[in-house]
mmCIF file of C-alpha atoms in Angstrom:
data_model
loop_
_atom_site.group_PDB
_atom_site.id
_atom_site.type_symbol
_atom_site.label_atom_id
_atom_site.label_comp_id
_atom_site.label_asym_id
_atom_site.label_seq_id
_atom_site.Cartn_x
_atom_site.Cartn_y
_atom_site.Cartn_z
ATOM 1 C CA MET A 50 292.030 317.475 140.738
ATOM 2 C CA ALA A 51 289.013 315.035 139.931
ATOM 3 C CA MET A 52 289.431 312.732 137.194
ATOM 4 C CA ARG A 53 285.625 310.753 136.688
ATOM 5 C CA MET A 54 285.684 307.460 135.141
ATOM 6 C CA ILE A 55 282.231 305.975 134.076
ATOM 7 C CA ALA A 56 282.275 301.390 134.787
ATOM 8 C CA GLY A 57 279.019 300.174 133.580
ATOM 9 C CA GLY A 58 276.274 301.218 134.734
ATOM 10 C CA ALA A 59 277.673 303.727 137.950
ATOM 11 C CA MET A 60 279.777 307.065 137.232
ATOM 12 C CA MET A 61 282.942 307.108 139.943
ATOM 13 C CA LEU A 62 285.186 310.540 141.050
ATOM 14 C CA VAL A 63 288.777 309.472 141.715
ATOM 15 C CA SER A 64 290.916 311.499 142.687
ATOM 16 C CA SER A 65 294.222 312.293 140.320
ATOM 17 C CA VAL A 66 298.212 312.323 141.099
ATOM 18 C CA THR A 67 299.372 314.791 138.885
ATOM 19 C CA LEU A 68 301.809 313.475 136.474
ATOM 20 C CA SER A 69 303.654 313.020 133.495
ATOM 21 C CA GLY A 70 303.714 310.039 130.355
ATOM 22 C CA CYS A 71 306.455 312.655 129.287
ATOM 23 C CA GLY A 72 307.649 316.120 129.163
ATOM 24 C CA THR A 73 311.478 317.815 129.626
ATOM 25 C CA GLU A 74 312.915 321.676 129.594
ATOM 26 C CA ALA A 75 312.197 322.861 125.667
ATOM 27 C CA SER A 76 314.863 324.113 123.597
ATOM 28 C CA PRO A 77 313.907 325.417 120.941
ATOM 29 C CA ARG A 78 315.353 324.038 117.030
ATOM 30 C CA GLU A 79 313.306 324.584 115.009
ATOM 31 C CA VAL A 80 311.304 327.240 113.322
ATOM 32 C CA ALA A 81 307.558 327.055 112.178
ATOM 33 C CA PRO A 82 305.963 328.217 108.659
ATOM 34 C CA SER A 83 304.372 331.712 110.739
ATOM 35 C CA GLY A 84 308.633 331.748 112.021
ATOM 36 C CA ALA A 85 307.036 330.713 115.832
ATOM 37 C CA ALA A 86 309.709 328.080 117.619
ATOM 38 C CA VAL A 87 309.387 325.084 117.847
ATOM 39 C CA ALA A 88 310.436 323.408 120.798
ATOM 40 C CA ALA A 89 311.539 319.534 120.070
ATOM 41 C CA ASP A 90 312.100 317.415 123.542
ATOM 42 C CA ALA A 91 313.388 314.385 124.129
ATOM 43 C CA ALA A 92 311.245 313.014 126.983
ATOM 44 C CA THR A 93 313.103 310.491 128.332
ATOM 45 C CA VAL A 94 312.238 310.111 131.758
ATOM 46 C CA GLY A 95 308.042 310.810 132.679
ATOM 47 C CA VAL A 96 307.332 312.169 135.654
ATOM 48 C CA TRP A 97 306.998 309.295 137.727
ATOM 49 C CA ASP A 98 310.157 307.093 136.640
ATOM 50 C CA ARG A 99 311.603 309.899 139.177
ATOM 51 C CA GLU A 100 310.534 309.015 141.955
ATOM 52 C CA PRO A 101 310.383 305.515 141.235
ATOM 53 C CA GLU A 102 309.878 304.452 145.210
ATOM 54 C CA LEU A 103 306.981 305.799 145.036
ATOM 55 C CA THR A 104 304.037 304.450 144.249
ATOM 56 C CA TRP A 105 301.209 305.907 142.354
ATOM 57 C CA SER A 106 297.114 304.707 142.775
ATOM 58 C CA LEU A 107 294.264 306.214 142.333
ATOM 59 C CA GLU A 108 291.617 306.882 144.921
ATOM 60 C CA PRO A 109 288.347 306.671 145.328
ATOM 61 C CA ASP A 110 287.211 309.941 146.093
ATOM 62 C CA LEU A 111 282.673 309.274 146.212
ATOM 63 C CA ARG A 112 280.835 306.652 143.003
ATOM 64 C CA ILE A 113 276.814 307.993 142.475
ATOM 65 C CA GLY A 114 274.859 304.885 140.667
ATOM 66 C CA ALA A 115 273.858 301.740 140.850
ATOM 67 C CA ILE A 116 273.139 298.645 138.955
ATOM 68 C CA GLU A 117 269.818 298.304 139.946
ATOM 69 C CA GLY A 118 266.484 299.756 141.018
ATOM 70 C CA ASP A 119 264.582 302.302 138.873
ATOM 71 C CA GLY A 120 266.072 306.179 141.358
ATOM 72 C CA PRO A 121 267.679 308.455 139.248
ATOM 73 C CA ASP A 122 271.303 307.174 140.029
ATOM 74 C CA VAL A 123 270.433 304.115 138.279
ATOM 75 C CA PHE A 124 271.679 305.221 134.407
ATOM 76 C CA GLY A 125 271.335 304.005 131.094
ATOM 77 C CA ARG A 126 274.124 304.935 129.199
ATOM 78 C CA ILE A 127 276.165 308.085 130.477
ATOM 79 C CA ARG A 128 276.828 310.359 127.253
ATOM 80 C CA GLY A 129 278.715 313.692 129.276
ATOM 81 C CA LEU A 130 279.586 315.212 132.511
ATOM 82 C CA ILE A 131 279.111 318.662 133.382
ATOM 83 C CA PRO A 132 280.990 319.658 136.872
ATOM 84 C CA ASP A 133 279.287 322.417 137.824
ATOM 85 C CA GLY A 134 281.673 324.618 140.413
ATOM 86 C CA ALA A 135 280.544 323.526 143.654
ATOM 87 C CA GLY A 136 281.424 319.914 143.489
ATOM 88 C CA GLY A 137 278.760 318.207 141.748
ATOM 89 C CA VAL A 138 278.443 317.251 138.973
ATOM 90 C CA TRP A 139 275.175 317.288 136.132
ATOM 91 C CA VAL A 140 275.012 313.962 133.938
ATOM 92 C CA TYR A 141 273.602 313.284 131.092
ATOM 93 C CA ASP A 142 271.826 309.854 130.695
ATOM 94 C CA ARG A 143 271.574 309.132 126.920
ATOM 95 C CA GLN A 144 268.870 306.374 127.656
ATOM 96 C CA ALA A 145 266.499 308.662 129.663
ATOM 97 C CA TYR A 146 266.774 311.646 128.164
ATOM 98 C CA GLU A 147 267.102 313.349 131.205
ATOM 99 C CA LEU A 148 269.928 315.315 132.633
ATOM 100 C CA ARG A 149 270.774 314.963 136.610
ATOM 101 C CA HIS A 150 272.093 316.975 138.859
ATOM 102 C CA PHE A 151 274.155 315.193 142.129
ATOM 103 C CA ASP A 152 275.393 317.490 144.185
ATOM 104 C CA ALA A 153 279.472 316.974 145.725
ATOM 105 C CA GLU A 154 277.642 314.029 148.642
ATOM 106 C CA GLY A 155 276.328 312.444 145.893
ATOM 107 C CA ARG A 156 272.662 312.855 146.585
ATOM 108 C CA HIS A 157 270.216 313.781 143.521
ATOM 109 C CA SER A 158 268.805 316.785 143.830
ATOM 110 C CA ALA A 159 267.283 317.961 140.211
ATOM 111 C CA SER A 160 266.100 316.265 136.648
ATOM 112 C CA VAL A 161 265.559 318.553 133.353
ATOM 113 C CA GLY A 162 264.405 316.717 129.909
ATOM 114 C CA ARG A 163 262.734 314.717 128.577
ATOM 115 C CA GLN A 164 262.632 312.710 125.160
ATOM 116 C CA GLY A 165 260.532 315.296 122.925
ATOM 117 C CA GLN A 166 260.475 317.967 119.831
ATOM 118 C CA GLY A 167 260.439 320.908 122.028
ATOM 119 C CA PRO A 168 262.088 323.715 124.356
ATOM 120 C CA GLY A 169 263.810 321.167 127.027
ATOM 121 C CA GLU A 170 263.693 317.897 125.166
ATOM 122 C CA PHE A 171 266.160 316.163 124.307
ATOM 123 C CA SER A 172 265.813 313.465 120.968
ATOM 124 C CA GLY A 173 268.287 312.123 118.631
ATOM 125 C CA ASN A 174 272.267 311.638 119.358
ATOM 126 C CA VAL A 175 272.014 314.559 122.193
ATOM 127 C CA CYS A 176 275.699 315.747 124.133
ATOM 128 C CA VAL A 177 275.992 317.516 126.588
ATOM 129 C CA HIS A 178 278.819 321.188 126.545
ATOM 130 C CA PRO A 179 279.982 323.454 128.939
ATOM 131 C CA GLY A 180 277.752 326.619 128.119
ATOM 132 C CA ALA A 181 278.726 330.224 128.783
ATOM 133 C CA ASP A 182 278.278 331.715 132.793
ATOM 134 C CA GLY A 183 278.352 328.194 133.856
ATOM 135 C CA GLU A 184 275.341 327.197 131.897
ATOM 136 C CA ILE A 185 275.189 323.682 130.632
ATOM 137 C CA TRP A 186 273.908 323.344 127.145
ATOM 138 C CA VAL A 187 272.566 320.326 125.725
ATOM 139 C CA GLU A 188 271.930 319.870 121.827
ATOM 140 C CA THR A 189 269.920 317.451 119.768
ATOM 141 C CA ARG A 190 270.197 318.490 116.267
ATOM 142 C CA PRO A 191 268.766 320.999 114.882
ATOM 143 C CA ASN A 192 268.900 322.934 118.395
ATOM 144 C CA TRP A 193 271.072 323.855 121.428
ATOM 145 C CA HIS A 194 269.007 324.159 125.166
ATOM 146 C CA ARG A 195 270.987 326.629 127.604
ATOM 147 C CA PHE A 196 269.548 325.093 131.090
ATOM 148 C CA ASP A 197 271.462 327.475 133.915
ATOM 149 C CA GLN A 198 272.699 325.737 137.608
ATOM 150 C CA ALA A 199 269.458 325.163 139.025
ATOM 151 C CA GLY A 200 268.422 322.778 136.208
ATOM 152 C CA GLN A 201 265.626 326.218 134.679
ATOM 153 C CA LEU A 202 265.797 326.347 131.177
ATOM 154 C CA LEU A 203 267.020 329.466 129.616
ATOM 155 C CA GLY A 204 265.996 328.894 126.252
ATOM 156 C CA THR A 205 267.368 328.081 122.270
ATOM 157 C CA PHE A 206 269.905 328.608 119.788
ATOM 158 C CA PRO A 207 270.097 327.383 116.313
ATOM 159 C CA SER A 208 272.920 324.568 116.457
ATOM 160 C CA PRO A 209 276.339 326.661 114.778
ATOM 161 C CA SER A 210 277.382 322.886 113.214
ATOM 162 C CA ASN A 211 276.094 319.933 110.994
ATOM 163 C CA LEU A 212 278.000 316.887 111.994
ATOM 164 C CA GLY A 213 276.158 316.443 115.689
ATOM 165 C CA CYS A 214 278.380 316.172 118.667
ATOM 166 C CA ALA A 215 281.871 316.443 117.682
ATOM 167 C CA VAL A 216 284.828 319.502 119.186
ATOM 168 C CA ARG A 217 283.142 322.053 120.652
ATOM 169 C CA ALA A 218 285.272 324.321 123.116
ATOM 170 C CA TRP A 219 286.173 327.816 124.248
ATOM 171 C CA LEU A 220 289.655 329.346 123.479
ATOM 172 C CA PRO A 221 290.797 331.860 125.260
ATOM 173 C CA ASP A 222 289.886 334.177 124.569
ATOM 174 C CA GLY A 223 285.839 333.829 124.653
ATOM 175 C CA ARG A 224 285.596 332.635 121.240
ATOM 176 C CA TYR A 225 283.041 328.722 120.471
ATOM 177 C CA LEU A 226 285.375 326.563 118.490
ATOM 178 C CA VAL A 227 282.968 323.668 116.685
ATOM 179 C CA GLY A 228 283.962 320.694 114.346
ATOM 180 C CA ASN A 229 282.091 320.531 111.143
ATOM 181 C CA ASP A 230 281.776 318.195 108.011
ATOM 182 C CA GLY A 231 282.991 319.353 105.157
ATOM 183 C CA SER A 232 282.869 316.572 103.304
ATOM 184 C CA ASN A 233 282.115 316.166 99.309
ATOM 185 C CA TRP A 234 279.761 312.889 99.378
ATOM 186 C CA GLU A 235 279.857 312.896 95.374
ATOM 187 C CA THR A 236 283.286 312.862 94.587
ATOM 188 C CA GLY A 237 284.532 310.600 98.180
ATOM 189 C CA GLU A 238 286.559 314.319 99.366
ATOM 190 C CA GLN A 239 286.428 313.603 103.048
ATOM 191 C CA ARG A 240 286.827 317.157 104.488
ATOM 192 C CA SER A 241 286.394 318.773 108.774
ATOM 193 C CA TYR A 242 287.187 321.465 109.919
ATOM 194 C CA PHE A 243 286.085 324.345 112.382
ATOM 195 C CA VAL A 244 283.553 327.127 112.616
ATOM 196 C CA VAL A 245 285.081 329.749 114.827
ATOM 197 C CA LEU A 246 282.652 331.579 116.543
ATOM 198 C CA GLU A 247 280.977 334.509 119.217
ATOM 199 C CA TRP A 248 278.499 334.214 121.840
ATOM 200 C CA THR A 249 276.784 338.031 122.208
ATOM 201 C CA ASP A 250 273.525 338.100 124.240
ATOM 202 C CA GLY A 251 272.556 335.057 123.253
ATOM 203 C CA THR A 252 273.726 334.817 119.871
ATOM 204 C CA MET A 253 276.058 333.144 118.912
ATOM 205 C CA THR A 254 278.214 334.321 115.504
ATOM 206 C CA PRO A 255 280.455 332.944 112.770
ATOM 207 C CA VAL A 256 283.320 334.643 113.062
ATOM 208 C CA ASP A 257 286.561 332.186 111.152
ATOM 209 C CA THR A 258 286.762 329.040 110.234
ATOM 210 C CA ALA A 259 290.382 326.622 110.802
ATOM 211 C CA ASP A 260 291.523 323.258 109.625
ATOM 212 C CA GLY A 261 292.835 322.468 113.220
ATOM 213 C CA PRO A 262 295.548 319.291 113.039
ATOM 214 C CA GLN A 263 295.891 317.049 110.453
ATOM 215 C CA VAL A 264 296.552 314.135 111.598
ATOM 216 C CA TYR A 265 297.859 310.304 109.203
ATOM 217 C CA ALA A 266 294.989 307.634 109.117
ATOM 218 C CA PRO A 267 295.181 304.706 110.651
ATOM 219 C CA GLU A 268 295.735 301.565 108.953
ATOM 220 C CA VAL A 269 292.998 300.088 107.969
ATOM 221 C CA VAL A 270 291.799 296.576 106.037
ATOM 222 C CA ILE A 271 288.835 297.593 103.739
ATOM 223 C CA PHE A 272 286.083 295.146 104.339
ATOM 224 C CA VAL A 273 282.560 294.758 101.245
ATOM 225 C CA ASP A 274 280.056 292.785 101.951
ATOM 226 C CA ALA A 275 278.304 290.185 98.900
ATOM 227 C CA SER A 276 275.919 292.790 96.851
ATOM 228 C CA GLY A 277 279.395 294.815 96.621
ATOM 229 C CA THR A 278 277.558 298.060 97.942
ATOM 230 C CA ARG A 279 278.398 297.818 101.636
ATOM 231 C CA ARG A 280 282.348 298.771 103.031
ATOM 232 C CA GLN A 281 283.107 298.906 106.221
ATOM 233 C CA HIS A 282 287.087 300.454 107.201
ATOM 234 C CA VAL A 283 288.859 297.733 109.950
ATOM 235 C CA PRO A 284 291.749 299.033 111.864
ATOM 236 C CA ILE A 285 294.487 296.981 112.140
ATOM 237 C CA PRO A 286 295.346 295.455 114.967
ATOM 238 C CA PHE A 287 298.111 296.410 117.601
ATOM 239 C CA SER A 288 298.647 299.762 114.923
ATOM 240 C CA LEU A 289 298.833 302.953 116.103
ATOM 241 C CA GLY A 290 295.439 305.387 115.673
ATOM 242 C CA ALA A 291 295.641 308.234 115.105
ATOM 243 C CA GLY A 292 294.264 311.592 116.922
ATOM 244 C CA TRP A 293 294.122 315.137 118.712
ATOM 245 C CA LEU A 294 292.653 316.655 121.565
ATOM 246 C CA LEU A 295 292.034 320.575 122.057
ATOM 247 C CA GLU A 296 294.062 322.928 125.444
ATOM 248 C CA LYS A 297 292.727 325.323 127.586
ATOM 249 C CA ASN A 298 294.375 328.000 125.434
ATOM 250 C CA GLY A 299 293.776 326.894 122.090
ATOM 251 C CA HIS A 300 296.251 324.457 121.334
ATOM 252 C CA PHE A 301 296.213 320.031 120.086
ATOM 253 C CA TRP A 302 298.195 317.837 121.454
ATOM 254 C CA ALA A 303 298.247 315.709 117.985
ATOM 255 C CA TRP A 304 299.723 312.115 117.540
ATOM 256 C CA GLY A 305 299.380 309.135 114.574
ATOM 257 C CA GLY A 306 301.150 307.429 112.014
ATOM 258 C CA GLY A 307 303.866 304.833 112.454
ATOM 259 C CA SER A 308 305.022 302.918 115.513
ATOM 260 C CA THR A 309 307.046 306.402 116.819
ATOM 261 C CA TYR A 310 306.501 307.303 120.876
ATOM 262 C CA ALA A 311 305.214 310.742 119.722
ATOM 263 C CA ILE A 312 302.954 314.076 119.893
ATOM 264 C CA ARG A 313 303.104 317.167 118.979
ATOM 265 C CA LEU A 314 301.441 320.657 119.701
ATOM 266 C CA GLU A 315 299.967 322.695 116.768
ATOM 267 C CA THR A 316 298.380 325.926 117.247
ATOM 268 C CA LEU A 317 294.597 326.606 115.537
ATOM 269 C CA ALA A 318 296.492 328.256 113.014
ATOM 270 C CA GLY A 319 298.026 325.119 112.135
ATOM 271 C CA ASP A 320 301.567 325.680 113.330
ATOM 272 C CA THR A 321 303.947 323.119 115.452
ATOM 273 C CA ILE A 322 305.009 324.084 118.151
ATOM 274 C CA ARG A 323 306.686 321.356 120.243
ATOM 275 C CA ARG A 324 307.595 317.872 119.326
ATOM 276 C CA ILE A 325 308.529 315.180 121.943
ATOM 277 C CA SER A 326 309.436 311.919 121.612
ATOM 278 C CA ARG A 327 310.410 309.744 123.906
ATOM 279 C CA ASP A 328 312.288 306.729 123.926
ATOM 280 C CA TYR A 329 310.460 303.156 124.560
ATOM 281 C CA ALA A 330 310.937 299.154 124.427
ATOM 282 C CA PRO A 331 308.090 297.372 122.225
ATOM 283 C CA VAL A 332 306.523 294.790 123.874
ATOM 284 C CA PRO A 333 306.182 292.335 121.811
ATOM 285 C CA VAL A 334 302.077 290.034 121.343
ATOM 286 C CA ALA A 335 302.289 286.973 122.014
ATOM 287 C CA GLY A 336 301.855 284.709 118.953
ATOM 288 C CA SER A 337 298.812 283.474 119.711
ATOM 289 C CA VAL A 338 297.697 286.585 120.467
ATOM 290 C CA ARG A 339 297.585 287.421 117.007
ATOM 291 C CA ARG A 340 296.522 285.131 115.338
ATOM 292 C CA GLN A 341 293.349 285.126 117.644
ATOM 293 C CA ALA A 342 293.570 289.347 116.856
ATOM 294 C CA ILE A 343 293.981 288.223 112.675
ATOM 295 C CA ALA A 344 291.118 285.596 112.758
ATOM 296 C CA ASP A 345 288.801 288.052 114.441
ATOM 297 C CA LEU A 346 289.492 290.848 112.131
ATOM 298 C CA GLN A 347 286.868 290.014 108.402
ATOM 299 C CA PRO A 348 283.676 290.545 109.635
ATOM 300 C CA PRO A 349 280.917 286.574 108.883
ATOM 301 C CA GLY A 350 280.129 287.297 104.950
ATOM 302 C CA TRP A 351 282.931 290.139 104.243
ATOM 303 C CA GLN A 352 285.848 289.792 101.382
ATOM 304 C CA ALA A 353 288.988 291.868 101.967
ATOM 305 C CA GLU A 354 289.182 293.998 98.948
ATOM 306 C CA PRO A 355 292.635 294.191 97.885
ATOM 307 C CA ALA A 356 292.997 290.842 99.303
ATOM 308 C CA PHE A 357 294.302 291.004 103.713
ATOM 309 C CA ASP A 358 297.950 290.524 104.391
ATOM 310 C CA ALA A 359 298.469 289.261 107.599
ATOM 311 C CA SER A 360 302.307 290.204 107.930
ATOM 312 C CA ARG A 361 300.463 294.462 107.993
ATOM 313 C CA VAL A 362 299.256 293.270 111.775
ATOM 314 C CA PRO A 363 302.282 294.349 113.989
ATOM 315 C CA SER A 364 304.088 291.406 115.783
ATOM 316 C CA VAL A 365 304.322 294.195 118.385
ATOM 317 C CA TYR A 366 301.832 296.502 120.853
ATOM 318 C CA PRO A 367 302.306 300.466 120.031
ATOM 319 C CA PRO A 368 304.130 302.122 121.889
ATOM 320 C CA PHE A 369 300.588 304.531 123.118
ATOM 321 C CA SER A 370 297.188 303.648 123.212
ATOM 322 C CA SER A 371 295.888 306.972 124.662
ATOM 323 C CA VAL A 372 296.093 309.943 125.016
ATOM 324 C CA MET A 373 294.823 312.363 128.024
ATOM 325 C CA LEU A 374 295.423 315.732 129.663
ATOM 326 C CA SER A 375 294.842 316.284 133.506
ATOM 327 C CA ALA A 376 293.325 320.104 134.450
ATOM 328 C CA ASP A 377 297.275 321.562 135.482
ATOM 329 C CA GLY A 378 297.823 321.197 131.569
ATOM 330 C CA SER A 379 300.448 317.677 132.049
ATOM 331 C CA VAL A 380 299.852 314.722 129.158
ATOM 332 C CA TRP A 381 299.257 311.390 130.459
#
């Protein structure tokens, strides 16, 4: 399988290894509200720990990109990648407002799109998503543009979301999931949710909604500008963030809150069906590094409200920094 990585202005395709940071055979110990069994795993050994004599590495297969020049392989800002199913890839360059195709040898074969408001033209905050039947969908509000693998524009349809470039994913039953914003800015209530849609004859039809996984808000410091009218929520250094990822089967891996090495698997309906935890030895943050992080926390000209207590900054690194899913479903 392949992992696509972006570094600077170049895109690198690398061969990845099939491994997982954690996992054991499931042992049901709890019951979810729906009656489904919850598998609770104590992941004491990661895949790479099972054979310590082996050395894992990522080896480059193909590099696309150049630092200088004016060719199609010079990228301004890569915003999305869509594999073409034949070893090639479509790359969206947000700075150029172009969708470019490169074959399995890294050769440029096509470019579509340009800046504008018309059919097949892109503007504003643009994202690309895998569409139905191998299509490439380019999201540029208020419409999404449909392209086939030859780069031909097939048509457009109105955006089914008011939250640009959020979650867009196909569920196993063929329905489409998009993130939406349901916040009430007058009351200050913040809420996001998902709309489930059916794709039929080039039309998206909403059929259901779901709240999705609930995650703890990360630890933040609130800073207020001199006028008292603007606020910034700045994450506390070395604290564990919160987040989630959507699996191909429609379930979510979610994590966050506190200093626990743990992730959980939730259904779209909100049931937790698996919990994975792991004991770990915390890694201390060097005193000089912690002091510098505290000093850099406050934006110039802004004040913490309420006053910031530096003891809130952990003296150890979080148990992990992010979670990734590989094509075979293993958890990194």
